[in-house]
Coordinates of C-alpha atoms in Angstrom, one line a residue:
M1166 CA 76.8 -79.4 -28.0
H1167 CA 75.0 -79.6 -31.4
I1168 CA 77.0 -81.1 -34.3
L1169 CA 75.9 -81.0 -37.9
C1170 CA 77.1 -83.8 -40.2
V1171 CA 76.5 -83.4 -43.9
D1172 CA 77.1 -86.2 -46.5
D1173 CA 75.0 -87.2 -49.5
D1174 CA 75.8 -90.9 -48.7
A1175 CA 73.1 -91.8 -46.1
N1176 CA 74.9 -95.0 -45.1
F1177 CA 78.2 -93.2 -44.4
L1178 CA 76.3 -90.5 -42.6
D1179 CA 74.8 -93.2 -40.3
L1180 CA 78.2 -94.6 -39.7
T1181 CA 79.7 -91.2 -38.9
T1182 CA 76.8 -90.5 -36.5
T1183 CA 77.3 -93.8 -34.7
F1184 CA 81.0 -93.2 -34.1
L1185 CA 80.5 -89.6 -33.0
Q1186 CA 77.8 -90.5 -30.6
R1187 CA 80.2 -93.1 -29.1
N1188 CA 83.1 -90.7 -28.8
L1189 CA 81.0 -87.6 -27.9
P1190 CA 78.1 -89.0 -25.8
A1191 CA 77.0 -85.6 -24.6
A1192 CA 76.6 -84.2 -28.2
T1193 CA 73.4 -83.9 -30.2
I1194 CA 74.1 -85.0 -33.8
H1195 CA 72.1 -83.5 -36.6
T1196 CA 72.4 -84.9 -40.1
A1197 CA 71.6 -83.8 -43.6
T1198 CA 72.1 -85.4 -47.0
R1199 CA 71.5 -82.1 -48.9
V1200 CA 73.2 -78.7 -48.5
G1201 CA 69.9 -76.9 -48.5
D1202 CA 68.7 -78.9 -45.5
A1203 CA 72.0 -78.4 -43.8
Q1204 CA 71.8 -74.6 -44.2
T1205 CA 68.3 -74.7 -42.7
L1206 CA 69.6 -76.6 -39.6
I1207 CA 72.4 -74.0 -39.1
E1208 CA 69.9 -71.2 -39.0
T1209 CA 67.3 -73.0 -36.8
E1210 CA 69.5 -75.1 -34.4
P1211 CA 72.3 -74.1 -32.0
I1212 CA 75.0 -75.7 -34.2
V1213 CA 78.5 -75.3 -32.9
C1214 CA 80.4 -77.4 -35.5
V1215 CA 79.8 -78.6 -39.0
V1216 CA 81.4 -81.8 -40.4
S1217 CA 81.0 -82.0 -44.2
D1218 CA 81.8 -84.3 -47.0
Y1219 CA 83.5 -82.8 -50.2
E1220 CA 81.7 -84.5 -53.1
M1221 CA 78.0 -83.8 -53.0
P1222 CA 75.5 -83.3 -55.8
D1223 CA 74.1 -79.8 -55.2
Q1224 CA 77.3 -78.2 -53.8
N1225 CA 80.7 -79.5 -53.0
G1226 CA 82.2 -79.1 -49.6
L1227 CA 84.1 -76.0 -50.4
E1228 CA 81.1 -74.2 -51.9
F1229 CA 79.1 -75.2 -48.9
L1230 CA 81.9 -73.8 -46.6
Q1231 CA 81.9 -70.5 -48.6
S1232 CA 78.1 -70.1 -48.1
V1233 CA 78.5 -70.9 -44.4
R1234 CA 81.3 -68.3 -44.0
E1235 CA 79.1 -65.6 -45.5
T1236 CA 76.7 -65.7 -42.5
H1237 CA 78.7 -67.6 -39.8
A1238 CA 82.3 -66.4 -40.2
E1239 CA 83.6 -68.1 -37.0
L1240 CA 81.5 -71.4 -36.9
P1241 CA 83.9 -74.4 -36.9
F1242 CA 83.8 -76.3 -40.2
I1243 CA 85.6 -79.6 -40.6
L1244 CA 86.0 -81.1 -44.1
F1245 CA 85.8 -84.9 -43.6
T1246 CA 86.2 -86.4 -47.1
G1247 CA 87.3 -89.4 -48.9
K1248 CA 88.6 -87.2 -51.8
G1249 CA 92.0 -85.8 -50.7
S1250 CA 94.4 -83.7 -52.7
E1251 CA 96.8 -80.9 -52.1
E1252 CA 94.7 -78.6 -54.2
I1253 CA 91.5 -79.3 -52.1
A1254 CA 93.4 -78.9 -48.9
S1255 CA 94.9 -75.6 -50.0
D1256 CA 91.5 -74.3 -51.2
A1257 CA 89.9 -75.3 -48.0
I1258 CA 92.4 -73.5 -45.9
S1259 CA 92.1 -70.3 -48.0
V1260 CA 88.3 -70.3 -47.6
G1261 CA 88.7 -70.7 -43.8
V1262 CA 88.2 -74.4 -43.0
T1263 CA 88.8 -75.2 -39.3
D1264 CA 90.2 -78.6 -40.0
Y1265 CA 90.7 -81.2 -42.8
L1266 CA 90.5 -85.0 -42.4
Q1267 CA 90.3 -87.8 -44.9
K1268 CA 88.1 -90.9 -44.4
R1269 CA 90.7 -93.6 -44.0
G1270 CA 89.4 -96.0 -41.4
P1271 CA 87.8 -96.3 -37.9
E1272 CA 90.7 -94.6 -36.2
Q1273 CA 89.9 -91.4 -38.1
Y1274 CA 86.6 -91.1 -36.3
E1275 CA 88.5 -90.8 -33.0
R1276 CA 90.6 -88.1 -34.5
L1277 CA 87.5 -86.5 -35.9
A1278 CA 85.8 -86.5 -32.4
E1279 CA 89.0 -85.0 -30.9
R1280 CA 89.2 -82.3 -33.6
I1281 CA 85.5 -81.4 -33.0
R1282 CA 86.0 -81.3 -29.3
H1283 CA 88.9 -78.9 -29.6
A1284 CA 87.3 -76.7 -32.3
V1285 CA 84.1 -76.3 -30.3
T1286 CA 85.9 -75.5 -27.1
E1287 CA 88.0 -72.8 -28.9
Y1288 CA 84.9 -71.4 -30.7
Q1289 CA 82.8 -71.2 -27.5
T1290 CA 85.6 -69.6 -25.6
Q1291 CA 86.1 -67.0 -28.3
H1292 CA 82.4 -66.4 -28.6
E1293 CA 82.0 -65.9 -24.8
L1294 CA 85.0 -63.5 -24.8
Q1295 CA 83.5 -61.5 -27.6
E1296 CA 80.1 -61.3 -25.9
R1297 CA 81.8 -60.3 -22.6
V1298 CA 83.7 -57.5 -24.3
K1299 CA 80.5 -56.4 -26.0
E1300 CA 78.7 -56.4 -22.6
L1301 CA 81.6 -54.6 -20.8
T1302 CA 81.8 -51.9 -23.6
A1303 CA 78.0 -51.3 -23.5
I1304 CA 77.9 -51.1 -19.7
Q1305 CA 80.9 -48.8 -19.6
T1306 CA 79.4 -46.5 -22.3
I1307 CA 76.1 -46.2 -20.4
S1308 CA 77.9 -45.8 -17.1
D1309 CA 79.9 -42.9 -18.6
L1310 CA 76.7 -41.3 -19.8
L1311 CA 75.0 -41.7 -16.4
T1312 CA 77.9 -40.3 -14.4
A1313 CA 78.7 -37.4 -16.8
S1314 CA 76.5 -35.1 -14.7
D1315 CA 75.5 -34.9 -11.0
D1316 CA 72.0 -33.8 -12.0
Q1317 CA 69.0 -36.1 -12.8
S1318 CA 68.4 -34.5 -16.2
D1319 CA 66.4 -35.2 -19.4
E1320 CA 69.7 -34.7 -21.3
Q1321 CA 71.2 -37.8 -19.8
L1322 CA 68.3 -40.0 -20.7
Q1323 CA 68.2 -38.5 -24.2
Q1324 CA 71.9 -39.4 -24.7
I1325 CA 71.3 -43.0 -23.6
A1326 CA 68.4 -43.3 -26.0
T1327 CA 70.6 -41.9 -28.8
Y1328 CA 73.7 -44.0 -28.2
L1329 CA 72.2 -47.3 -27.0
P1330 CA 71.9 -49.1 -30.3
K1331 CA 75.6 -48.3 -31.1
A1332 CA 76.7 -49.2 -27.6
L1333 CA 75.0 -52.6 -28.0
Q1334 CA 76.6 -53.0 -31.5
F1335 CA 73.1 -53.5 -33.0
P1336 CA 72.6 -53.0 -36.8
E1337 CA 71.8 -49.6 -38.3
A1338 CA 68.1 -50.5 -38.5
A1339 CA 67.9 -50.6 -34.7
V1340 CA 66.2 -47.8 -32.7
S1341 CA 65.7 -47.3 -29.0
S1342 CA 63.5 -45.4 -26.6
I1343 CA 63.3 -44.7 -22.8
S1344 CA 59.9 -43.9 -21.2
L1345 CA 59.8 -42.3 -17.7
D1346 CA 56.2 -42.0 -16.8
E1347 CA 54.6 -39.9 -19.6
T1348 CA 57.9 -38.6 -21.0
E1349 CA 59.6 -40.5 -23.8
F1350 CA 63.2 -40.1 -25.2
R1351 CA 63.9 -41.6 -28.6
S1352 CA 66.9 -42.3 -30.7
P1353 CA 67.4 -40.1 -33.9
E1354 CA 65.2 -40.8 -36.9
Y1355 CA 63.1 -43.0 -34.7
E1356 CA 60.5 -45.3 -36.3
A1357 CA 58.1 -47.6 -34.7
P1358 CA 60.0 -51.0 -34.6
V1359 CA 58.5 -54.1 -36.2
D1360 CA 60.4 -56.3 -33.7
Q1361 CA 61.2 -55.0 -30.3
L1362 CA 62.5 -56.0 -26.9
T1363 CA 61.2 -54.1 -23.8
V1364 CA 62.2 -54.3 -20.2
Q1365 CA 60.5 -52.4 -17.4
D1366 CA 61.3 -51.3 -13.8
V1367 CA 59.9 -49.0 -11.1
T1368 CA 62.1 -46.5 -9.3
T1369 CA 61.9 -46.2 -5.5
A1370 CA 60.1 -43.0 -6.1
G1371 CA 57.3 -44.9 -7.9
N1372 CA 58.3 -43.7 -11.5
E1373 CA 57.5 -46.3 -14.2
L1374 CA 60.6 -46.8 -16.3
E1375 CA 60.6 -48.6 -19.7
L1376 CA 63.5 -49.3 -22.0
T1377 CA 62.9 -50.5 -25.5
I1378 CA 65.2 -51.5 -28.4
G1379 CA 63.9 -52.7 -31.7
Y1380 CA 64.4 -53.3 -35.4
T1381 CA 62.6 -51.3 -38.1
D1382 CA 63.2 -54.2 -40.5
H1383 CA 62.3 -57.9 -40.1
S1384 CA 65.4 -59.0 -42.1
V1385 CA 67.8 -58.3 -39.2
A1386 CA 66.1 -60.9 -37.0
E1387 CA 68.4 -63.7 -35.9
T1388 CA 65.9 -66.5 -36.6
D1389 CA 62.3 -66.9 -37.9
G1390 CA 61.3 -67.0 -34.2
D1391 CA 62.4 -64.5 -31.5
A1392 CA 64.4 -61.7 -33.1
F1393 CA 66.5 -61.3 -29.9
L1394 CA 68.9 -63.6 -28.2
P1395 CA 68.5 -64.4 -24.5
E1396 CA 71.8 -62.7 -23.7
E1397 CA 70.5 -59.5 -25.3
R1398 CA 67.5 -59.5 -23.0
E1399 CA 69.9 -60.0 -20.1
L1400 CA 72.2 -57.2 -21.2
L1401 CA 69.2 -54.8 -21.7
T1402 CA 67.9 -55.7 -18.3
T1403 CA 71.4 -54.9 -16.9
I1404 CA 71.4 -51.5 -18.6
L1405 CA 67.9 -50.7 -17.3
Q1406 CA 69.1 -51.5 -13.8
L1407 CA 71.9 -48.9 -14.4
I1408 CA 69.4 -46.3 -15.4
T1409 CA 67.2 -47.1 -12.4
G1410 CA 70.2 -46.7 -10.2
Y1411 CA 71.0 -43.4 -11.7
L1412 CA 67.4 -42.2 -11.1
D1413 CA 67.6 -43.5 -7.5
R1414 CA 70.6 -41.5 -6.5
K1415 CA 71.1 -43.3 -3.2
H1416 CA 71.7 -46.5 -5.0
V1417 CA 74.1 -45.2 -7.6
L1418 CA 77.3 -45.7 -5.6
S1419 CA 76.5 -49.3 -4.6
D1420 CA 75.6 -50.2 -8.2
L1421 CA 78.8 -48.7 -9.6
Q1422 CA 80.9 -50.4 -6.9
E1423 CA 79.4 -53.8 -7.7
A1424 CA 79.9 -53.2 -11.5
D1425 CA 83.5 -52.2 -10.7
R1426 CA 84.0 -55.4 -8.6
R1427 CA 82.8 -57.6 -11.4
L1428 CA 84.9 -55.8 -14.0
N1429 CA 88.0 -56.1 -11.9
L1430 CA 87.3 -59.8 -11.2
I1431 CA 87.2 -60.4 -15.0
L1432 CA 90.2 -58.2 -15.7
N1433 CA 92.4 -59.6 -13.0
N1434 CA 91.6 -63.3 -13.5
T1435 CA 91.2 -63.8 -17.2
T1436 CA 94.0 -65.4 -19.2
A1437 CA 93.3 -63.0 -22.0
V1438 CA 95.4 -59.8 -22.3
M1439 CA 93.2 -56.7 -21.8
Y1440 CA 94.2 -53.0 -22.2
L1441 CA 92.9 -49.5 -22.8
K1442 CA 94.8 -46.8 -24.7
D1443 CA 94.0 -43.2 -25.5
T1444 CA 93.9 -41.8 -29.0
D1445 CA 97.7 -41.0 -28.9
G1446 CA 98.4 -44.7 -28.2
R1447 CA 99.4 -44.3 -24.6
Y1448 CA 98.3 -47.0 -22.2
V1449 CA 95.6 -45.9 -19.7
F1450 CA 95.0 -49.4 -18.2
V1451 CA 96.3 -53.0 -18.5
N1452 CA 95.0 -56.1 -16.7
A1453 CA 97.1 -58.5 -14.6
E1454 CA 97.7 -60.8 -17.5
Y1455 CA 99.3 -58.0 -19.5
E1456 CA 101.6 -57.2 -16.5
R1457 CA 102.6 -60.9 -16.5
L1458 CA 103.2 -60.9 -20.2
V1459 CA 105.7 -58.0 -20.2
D1460 CA 106.9 -58.6 -16.7
A1461 CA 106.1 -55.0 -15.6
D1462 CA 103.8 -53.3 -13.1
N1463 CA 100.7 -51.3 -14.1
T1464 CA 102.4 -48.2 -12.9
E1465 CA 105.4 -48.8 -15.3
I1466 CA 103.1 -49.4 -18.3
V1467 CA 100.5 -46.7 -17.9
G1468 CA 101.5 -43.6 -19.7
S1469 CA 103.9 -45.4 -22.0
S1470 CA 103.3 -46.4 -25.6
D1471 CA 103.9 -49.6 -27.6
E1472 CA 107.4 -48.5 -28.9
D1473 CA 108.4 -48.3 -25.2
I1474 CA 107.5 -51.9 -24.7
H1475 CA 107.9 -53.8 -27.9
P1476 CA 110.4 -53.9 -30.8
P1477 CA 109.9 -51.2 -33.5
D1478 CA 108.3 -53.5 -36.1
V1479 CA 105.9 -55.0 -33.6
A1480 CA 104.9 -51.6 -32.2
A1481 CA 104.3 -50.2 -35.7
A1482 CA 101.9 -53.1 -36.6
V1483 CA 100.0 -52.8 -33.3
Q1484 CA 99.7 -49.0 -33.6
A1485 CA 98.4 -49.3 -37.1
N1486 CA 95.6 -51.5 -36.0
D1487 CA 94.8 -49.1 -33.1
R1488 CA 94.7 -46.1 -35.5
R1489 CA 92.2 -48.0 -37.7
V1490 CA 89.8 -48.3 -34.8
V1491 CA 90.2 -44.7 -33.7
E1492 CA 89.8 -43.4 -37.3
T1493 CA 86.8 -45.5 -38.3
G1494 CA 85.1 -45.9 -34.9
E1495 CA 84.5 -49.5 -35.8
P1496 CA 85.7 -52.7 -33.9
I1497 CA 88.2 -55.0 -35.7
E1498 CA 89.6 -58.5 -35.1
V1499 CA 93.1 -59.1 -36.2
E1500 CA 96.1 -61.3 -35.6
E1501 CA 99.1 -59.6 -34.0
R1502 CA 102.6 -61.1 -33.4
L1503 CA 104.5 -60.1 -30.3
T1504 CA 108.0 -61.0 -29.1
V1505 CA 108.0 -62.1 -25.5
N1506 CA 111.2 -63.2 -23.8
G1507 CA 112.7 -63.7 -27.2
A1508 CA 109.9 -66.0 -28.4
E1509 CA 107.4 -64.9 -31.0
R1510 CA 103.7 -65.4 -30.0
T1511 CA 100.6 -64.9 -32.1
Y1512 CA 97.5 -63.2 -30.6
L1513 CA 94.0 -62.8 -31.9
S1514 CA 93.1 -59.3 -30.9
L1515 CA 89.6 -57.9 -30.7
K1516 CA 89.8 -54.0 -30.6
V1517 CA 86.8 -51.8 -30.1
P1518 CA 86.5 -48.0 -29.8
A1519 CA 86.3 -46.6 -26.3
L1520 CA 83.5 -44.0 -26.4
G1521 CA 83.3 -40.8 -24.3
G1522 CA 80.2 -39.4 -22.8
A1523 CA 79.1 -37.7 -26.0
G1524 CA 79.8 -40.9 -28.1
N1525 CA 83.1 -39.7 -29.4
V1526 CA 86.1 -42.0 -29.7
E1527 CA 88.5 -41.5 -26.8
G1528 CA 90.7 -44.5 -27.2
V1529 CA 90.9 -48.2 -27.9
F1530 CA 89.9 -51.1 -25.7
G1531 CA 91.4 -54.4 -26.6
V1532 CA 91.3 -58.1 -25.7
S1533 CA 94.1 -60.3 -27.1
T1534 CA 94.0 -64.1 -26.8
E1535 CA 97.1 -66.2 -27.6
I1536 CA 96.6 -68.5 -30.6
T1537 CA 100.3 -69.5 -31.1
Q1538 CA 99.6 -73.2 -30.8
R1539 CA 96.6 -72.9 -33.2
K1540 CA 98.7 -71.2 -35.8
E1541 CA 101.4 -73.8 -35.4
R1542 CA 98.8 -76.5 -36.0
E1543 CA 97.6 -74.7 -39.1
R1544 CA 101.2 -74.6 -40.4
Q1545 CA 101.6 -78.3 -39.7
L1546 CA 98.3 -79.0 -41.5
E1547 CA 99.3 -77.1 -44.5
A1548 CA 102.7 -78.8 -44.6
L1549 CA 101.2 -82.2 -44.2
N1550 CA 98.7 -81.5 -47.0
R1551 CA 101.6 -80.6 -49.2
E1552 CA 103.2 -84.0 -48.5
I1553 CA 100.1 -85.8 -49.7
S1554 CA 101.2 -85.8 -53.3
Q1555 CA 104.6 -87.2 -52.3
F1556 CA 102.9 -90.1 -50.6
L1557 CA 100.7 -90.8 -53.5
S1558 CA 103.6 -90.8 -55.9
A1559 CA 105.6 -93.4 -53.8
E1560 CA 106.0 -96.7 -55.6
T1561 CA 106.4 -99.0 -52.6
A1562 CA 105.1 -99.2 -49.1
E1563 CA 108.8 -98.8 -47.9
D1564 CA 109.0 -95.5 -49.8
V1565 CA 105.8 -94.4 -48.0
A1566 CA 107.3 -95.4 -44.7
E1567 CA 110.6 -93.5 -45.4
R1568 CA 108.7 -90.3 -46.4
G1569 CA 106.4 -90.8 -43.4
V1570 CA 109.1 -90.7 -40.8
V1571 CA 110.8 -87.7 -42.5
A1572 CA 107.4 -85.8 -42.5
A1573 CA 106.8 -86.7 -38.9
R1574 CA 110.3 -85.4 -37.9
E1575 CA 110.4 -82.3 -40.1
I1576 CA 106.8 -81.1 -39.8
L1577 CA 105.5 -82.5 -36.5
D1578 CA 108.9 -82.3 -34.7
L1579 CA 108.7 -85.9 -33.8
Q1580 CA 112.5 -86.5 -33.7
A1581 CA 112.2 -90.1 -32.6
N1582 CA 109.7 -92.0 -34.7
S1583 CA 109.4 -95.1 -36.7
I1584 CA 107.0 -96.9 -39.0
H1585 CA 106.4 -100.7 -38.9
L1586 CA 104.7 -102.6 -41.7
Y1587 CA 102.7 -105.7 -41.3
D1588 CA 104.1 -108.9 -42.8
A1589 CA 101.3 -111.3 -43.5
E1590 CA 103.5 -114.3 -44.0
T1591 CA 105.1 -114.0 -40.6
D1592 CA 102.2 -112.3 -38.9
E1593 CA 104.7 -109.7 -37.6
L1594 CA 105.2 -105.9 -37.6
V1595 CA 108.6 -105.3 -39.3
P1596 CA 110.4 -102.0 -38.9
A1597 CA 110.4 -100.3 -42.3
A1598 CA 111.8 -96.8 -41.5
Y1599 CA 113.0 -94.9 -38.5
T1600 CA 114.9 -91.8 -37.6
D1601 CA 118.5 -91.5 -36.2
A1602 CA 117.0 -90.4 -32.9
V1603 CA 115.4 -93.8 -32.5
L1604 CA 118.8 -95.5 -32.9
E1605 CA 120.2 -93.3 -30.3
L1606 CA 117.4 -94.0 -27.8
I1607 CA 116.8 -97.8 -28.3
G1608 CA 119.0 -99.0 -31.0
T1609 CA 117.7 -100.8 -34.1
P1610 CA 113.9 -101.3 -33.8
V1611 CA 112.9 -105.0 -33.4
V1612 CA 110.3 -107.0 -35.1
S1613 CA 107.1 -107.3 -33.0

């Protein structure tokens, strides 16, 4: 993984790099002392996490975070700073910081490495899930267009050329075309693309087949190099294979069976909740994880609606998000709270329109990933940041210790915890504060 560390203090940057390389030996550490250089690295390198200082001359850490969020909304961003305050922590959370750590000693670097490892894992998992949903949606849309008719007709190829950019969730400036020998089918308002990706195949009948998707504007390119990602080429190749299979009628059934096998493999084994609903909010399909979630079989769920499964307030919130997708025809990503076995869980739901053969919205396909633990960590982080001012106002180390054990108990749910202070005269750790639960477990803590 590629980590970007940003700090205007070159010496501290070297120290951070050394500790991270020690704790994350497989990582590639990029460094920058200026925000402008950091932004260039984000655009040119496969950065999966940014670690930034707060006080920098050209932009502070929060301003840098805001600029990153404008183009990379989900990229993990950890504020690692020597300047800590409740206001900074609160502002960082509101802007969308992934985590917040203060520079307090060597042990913080171990915490930093662990936070990076966790944030990157969550980011990559979510990115892979989003890409998988995008691929499945595109493949399903093209498959529907191909199977809408038993005839090998020009109309089917024209529909694919028309709806391909939308199916792939490309920008509005994208166009596509399909060439079958000398006949070409183009998307509406087609212009010759300035950047294009083309894949080719030959049918068993000897027909030359070419599928092209491109941009009419250089500004939509991902980088200054190749305008297309490797996975986009792979996906376009997959779609071309579907079209080839359609044209080679004897291969259609085997191709669809293989696609169905892969889809079922994903749906039945993923830990994410997946579901398909019609425009009236009735379930058409749910995967095995959804069945486990609500403890019901597919046959019991299909045909029912959310108010049949969830409490009224939960059902109303979920249905409002579904209606938004149906009415706008655009995908959304929202947090949804469900009550399962009496416990409230939080899910990050990605919902996309399920398109019919003519490109019309026929329902909603959703993927929901549980983020309950992440939300709890965010709550704890906010509460701990609010406690900072209380620690800073303490007059003695003993006061800090007392407040520390209370915060650990009330915020982190560490019912049995204690804090020892070092006594330089006796070279001992002396118990300064502890909870009642410690007394119940071991009695009065001893000097060590």
